């Protein structure tokens, strides 16, 4: 279901405002000519990322600032967790996952706590789903430390991050 949301958001983004579509397509077409193949991909991507058709979710400036700090913390934790997993320190990883990304993290990050009071239900649910999948991985890591299961769990978490980022903007 999370993947469907992500896909829908991605498709909406790709479609963009009607007026911008021909420009983007002709830009992509032009740059995919054999004359300068190496520049084709980066330029097309830049053209896409400049379009922002995501609906705006209103949050107070203070909440956004706190939330951004929380987000940077989650991103750093995500990298740390990969390191712990790579070293085979699954118990440590499970603890990091729960504390920094799981349901526990929702109660310790001031921006998330504030945001949960201001966010519309559907956006708050996206956050909850992401934290829930992290808690699930933290719990299952002990019973099922097989790489495929760990990768799938980490994928679920990052899909949760991505789904929210692709679907909404706050400014
Ligand atoms: C429920 C929605 C939601 C989820 C889930 C979510 N984010 Fe965010 N994220 C936001 C919002 C809102 C911002 C602020 C955007 C802005 O400043 O314009 C943000 C900003 C960020 C930033 C930029 C911080 C800065 O300094 O500007 C990073 C990095 C980030 N998120 C990483 C993550 C990671 C990693 C995850 C998953 C572990 C995640 N996010 C999950 C909503 C979400």
Short mmCIF file of C-alpha atoms and ligand atoms in Angstrom, two decimals:
data_model
loop_
_atom_site.label_atom_id
_atom_site.label_comp_id
_atom_site.label_asym_id
_atom_site.label_seq_id
_atom_site.Cartn_x
_atom_site.Cartn_y
_atom_site.Cartn_z
CA UNK A 1 0.00 0.00 0.00
CA UNK A 2 2.89 2.30 0.84
CA UNK A 3 4.42 1.51 -2.51
CA UNK A 4 1.19 2.39 -4.27
CA UNK A 5 1.14 5.77 -2.53
CA UNK A 6 4.72 6.35 -3.54
CA UNK A 7 3.97 5.37 -7.11
CA UNK A 8 0.94 7.61 -7.29
CA UNK A 9 2.96 10.51 -5.93
CA UNK A 10 5.76 9.84 -8.39
CA UNK A 11 3.33 9.67 -11.31
CA UNK A 12 1.65 12.89 -10.22
CA UNK A 13 5.06 14.54 -10.06
CA UNK A 14 6.03 13.23 -13.46
CA UNK A 15 2.79 14.48 -14.95
CA UNK A 16 3.36 17.92 -13.42
CA UNK A 17 1.40 21.00 -14.42
CA UNK A 18 -0.07 20.58 -17.91
CA UNK A 19 1.75 23.59 -19.30
CA UNK A 20 5.16 22.31 -18.32
CA UNK A 21 4.84 18.93 -19.95
CA UNK A 22 5.75 19.71 -23.58
CA UNK A 23 8.81 21.72 -22.49
CA UNK A 24 10.06 18.89 -20.35
CA UNK A 25 9.45 16.30 -23.03
CA UNK A 26 11.12 18.31 -25.75
CA UNK A 27 14.05 19.01 -23.43
CA UNK A 28 14.41 15.31 -22.74
CA UNK A 29 14.04 14.51 -26.42
CA UNK A 30 16.62 17.07 -27.45
CA UNK A 31 19.16 15.94 -24.93
CA UNK A 32 18.72 12.29 -25.73
CA UNK A 33 20.00 12.93 -29.27
CA UNK A 34 23.26 11.08 -29.94
CA UNK A 35 25.13 14.41 -30.09
CA UNK A 36 25.48 14.69 -26.30
CA UNK A 37 24.42 11.42 -24.74
CA UNK A 38 26.36 11.89 -21.50
CA UNK A 39 24.38 15.00 -20.53
CA UNK A 40 20.96 13.55 -21.24
CA UNK A 41 20.14 11.94 -17.92
CA UNK A 42 21.29 14.63 -15.45
CA UNK A 43 19.61 17.43 -17.41
CA UNK A 44 16.33 15.58 -17.69
CA UNK A 45 16.41 14.92 -13.96
CA UNK A 46 17.07 18.56 -13.16
CA UNK A 47 14.12 19.58 -15.28
CA UNK A 48 11.93 17.15 -13.36
CA UNK A 49 13.05 18.13 -9.88
CA UNK A 50 12.40 21.80 -10.60
CA UNK A 51 8.68 21.03 -10.88
CA UNK A 52 6.95 20.89 -7.49
CA UNK A 53 3.33 19.91 -7.78
CA UNK A 54 3.07 18.53 -4.25
CA UNK A 55 0.20 19.84 -2.15
CA UNK A 56 1.20 22.17 0.69
CA UNK A 57 0.70 21.02 4.27
CA UNK A 58 0.62 23.93 6.68
CA UNK A 59 2.86 23.72 9.72
CA UNK A 60 4.08 26.51 11.98
CA UNK A 61 7.61 27.80 11.29
CA UNK A 62 8.74 26.56 14.69
CA UNK A 63 7.45 23.05 14.00
CA UNK A 64 9.17 22.94 10.61
CA UNK A 65 12.50 23.95 12.17
CA UNK A 66 12.20 21.30 14.90
CA UNK A 67 11.04 18.69 12.42
CA UNK A 68 13.98 19.35 10.12
CA UNK A 69 16.39 18.78 12.99
CA UNK A 70 14.59 15.51 13.81
CA UNK A 71 14.80 14.49 10.17
CA UNK A 72 18.54 15.09 10.01
CA UNK A 73 18.85 12.97 13.12
CA UNK A 74 16.87 10.14 11.45
CA UNK A 75 18.99 10.32 8.32
CA UNK A 76 22.20 10.08 10.37
CA UNK A 77 20.73 7.18 12.34
CA UNK A 78 19.85 5.39 9.12
CA UNK A 79 23.51 5.49 8.04
CA UNK A 80 24.68 4.35 11.48
CA UNK A 81 22.25 1.44 11.37
CA UNK A 82 23.59 0.24 8.01
CA UNK A 83 27.06 0.26 9.56
CA UNK A 84 25.92 -1.78 12.57
CA UNK A 85 24.18 -4.27 10.27
CA UNK A 86 27.27 -4.55 8.07
CA UNK A 87 29.35 -5.34 11.18
CA UNK A 88 26.86 -8.04 12.19
CA UNK A 89 25.92 -6.11 15.34
CA UNK A 90 22.25 -6.93 15.03
CA UNK A 91 21.35 -6.35 18.63
CA UNK A 92 22.83 -2.86 18.56
CA UNK A 93 21.14 -2.22 15.22
CA UNK A 94 17.76 -3.31 16.58
CA UNK A 95 18.17 -0.90 19.49
CA UNK A 96 19.17 1.97 17.17
CA UNK A 97 16.28 1.24 14.84
CA UNK A 98 13.69 1.27 17.62
CA UNK A 99 15.09 4.30 19.43
CA UNK A 100 15.86 6.48 16.42
CA UNK A 101 13.29 5.43 13.82
CA UNK A 102 10.67 3.30 15.57
CA UNK A 103 7.53 4.16 17.53
CA UNK A 104 9.82 5.11 20.45
CA UNK A 105 11.37 7.86 18.32
CA UNK A 106 7.98 9.54 17.95
CA UNK A 107 7.93 10.22 21.68
CA UNK A 108 11.45 11.60 21.94
CA UNK A 109 11.69 13.92 18.91
CA UNK A 110 10.19 17.35 19.68
CA UNK A 111 9.45 18.20 16.03
CA UNK A 112 7.55 14.97 15.48
CA UNK A 113 5.55 15.44 18.67
CA UNK A 114 4.62 18.98 17.67
CA UNK A 115 3.93 18.03 14.07
CA UNK A 116 1.60 15.21 15.08
CA UNK A 117 -0.69 17.84 16.62
CA UNK A 118 -0.70 19.98 13.49
CA UNK A 119 -0.69 17.44 10.66
CA UNK A 120 -3.82 16.30 8.85
CA UNK A 121 -4.69 12.65 9.57
CA UNK A 122 -3.44 11.23 6.27
CA UNK A 123 0.03 12.77 6.62
CA UNK A 124 0.28 11.80 10.28
CA UNK A 125 -0.59 8.23 9.22
CA UNK A 126 2.31 8.22 6.76
CA UNK A 127 4.64 9.11 9.60
CA UNK A 128 3.10 6.46 11.84
CA UNK A 129 3.47 3.81 9.12
CA UNK A 130 7.14 4.64 8.71
CA UNK A 131 7.76 4.40 12.47
CA UNK A 132 5.73 1.20 12.64
CA UNK A 133 7.76 -0.52 9.95
CA UNK A 134 10.93 0.46 11.82
CA UNK A 135 9.60 -1.05 15.06
CA UNK A 136 8.65 -4.21 13.16
CA UNK A 137 12.17 -4.58 11.82
CA UNK A 138 13.68 -3.91 15.25
CA UNK A 139 11.52 -6.69 16.69
CA UNK A 140 12.08 -9.20 13.88
CA UNK A 141 15.85 -8.72 13.65
CA UNK A 142 16.44 -11.19 16.48
CA UNK A 143 14.31 -13.97 14.97
CA UNK A 144 15.09 -13.42 11.34
CA UNK A 145 18.53 -11.92 10.72
CA UNK A 146 18.72 -13.25 7.14
CA UNK A 147 20.04 -10.53 4.78
CA UNK A 148 16.92 -10.66 2.57
CA UNK A 149 14.67 -9.95 5.56
CA UNK A 150 16.93 -7.15 6.80
CA UNK A 151 17.11 -5.55 3.36
CA UNK A 152 13.33 -5.81 3.03
CA UNK A 153 12.88 -4.16 6.41
CA UNK A 154 15.27 -1.32 5.61
CA UNK A 155 13.56 -0.92 2.24
CA UNK A 156 10.19 -0.58 3.98
CA UNK A 157 11.54 2.17 6.19
CA UNK A 158 13.10 4.16 3.35
CA UNK A 159 9.94 3.71 1.28
CA UNK A 160 8.13 5.29 4.25
CA UNK A 161 10.50 8.29 4.20
CA UNK A 162 10.18 8.60 0.44
CA UNK A 163 6.39 8.32 0.35
CA UNK A 164 5.94 11.35 2.60
CA UNK A 165 8.60 13.42 0.86
CA UNK A 166 7.20 12.67 -2.59
CA UNK A 167 3.61 13.36 -1.59
CA UNK A 168 3.74 16.65 0.38
CA UNK A 169 5.64 19.85 0.91
CA UNK A 170 5.50 22.15 3.93
CA UNK A 171 6.81 25.31 2.27
C1 LIG B 1 5.25 12.06 7.58
C2 LIG B 1 6.14 12.69 6.66
C3 LIG B 1 7.63 12.40 6.68
C4 LIG B 1 8.27 11.20 6.83
C5 LIG B 1 7.65 9.83 7.02
C6 LIG B 1 9.68 11.49 6.74
N1 LIG B 1 9.87 12.81 6.54
FE1 LIG B 1 11.69 13.73 6.29
N2 LIG B 1 10.74 15.54 6.13
C7 LIG B 1 9.40 15.75 6.26
C8 LIG B 1 9.13 17.17 6.25
C9 LIG B 1 7.75 17.82 6.37
C10 LIG B 1 10.38 17.81 6.10
C11 LIG B 1 10.65 19.32 5.99
C12 LIG B 1 10.64 19.72 4.55
C13 LIG B 1 11.05 21.13 4.36
O1 LIG B 1 11.79 21.66 5.18
O2 LIG B 1 10.63 21.72 3.36
C14 LIG B 1 11.37 16.76 6.00
C15 LIG B 1 12.72 16.98 5.79
C16 LIG B 1 13.69 15.99 5.77
C17 LIG B 1 15.10 16.21 5.56
C18 LIG B 1 15.76 17.57 5.33
C19 LIG B 1 16.18 18.16 6.68
C20 LIG B 1 16.65 19.59 6.54
O3 LIG B 1 17.62 19.96 7.20
O4 LIG B 1 16.04 20.35 5.78
C21 LIG B 1 15.72 15.01 5.60
C22 LIG B 1 17.19 14.71 5.41
C23 LIG B 1 14.69 14.01 5.86
N3 LIG B 1 13.46 14.64 5.95
C24 LIG B 1 14.94 12.67 6.00
C25 LIG B 1 13.96 11.71 6.31
C26 LIG B 1 14.23 10.32 6.53
C27 LIG B 1 15.61 9.68 6.45
C28 LIG B 1 13.04 9.72 6.78
C29 LIG B 1 12.75 8.29 7.10
C30 LIG B 1 13.57 7.62 8.05
C31 LIG B 1 12.01 10.76 6.70
N4 LIG B 1 12.62 11.94 6.42
C32 LIG B 1 10.67 10.52 6.86
C33 LIG B 1 8.42 14.79 6.36
C34 LIG B 1 8.63 13.43 6.50
#
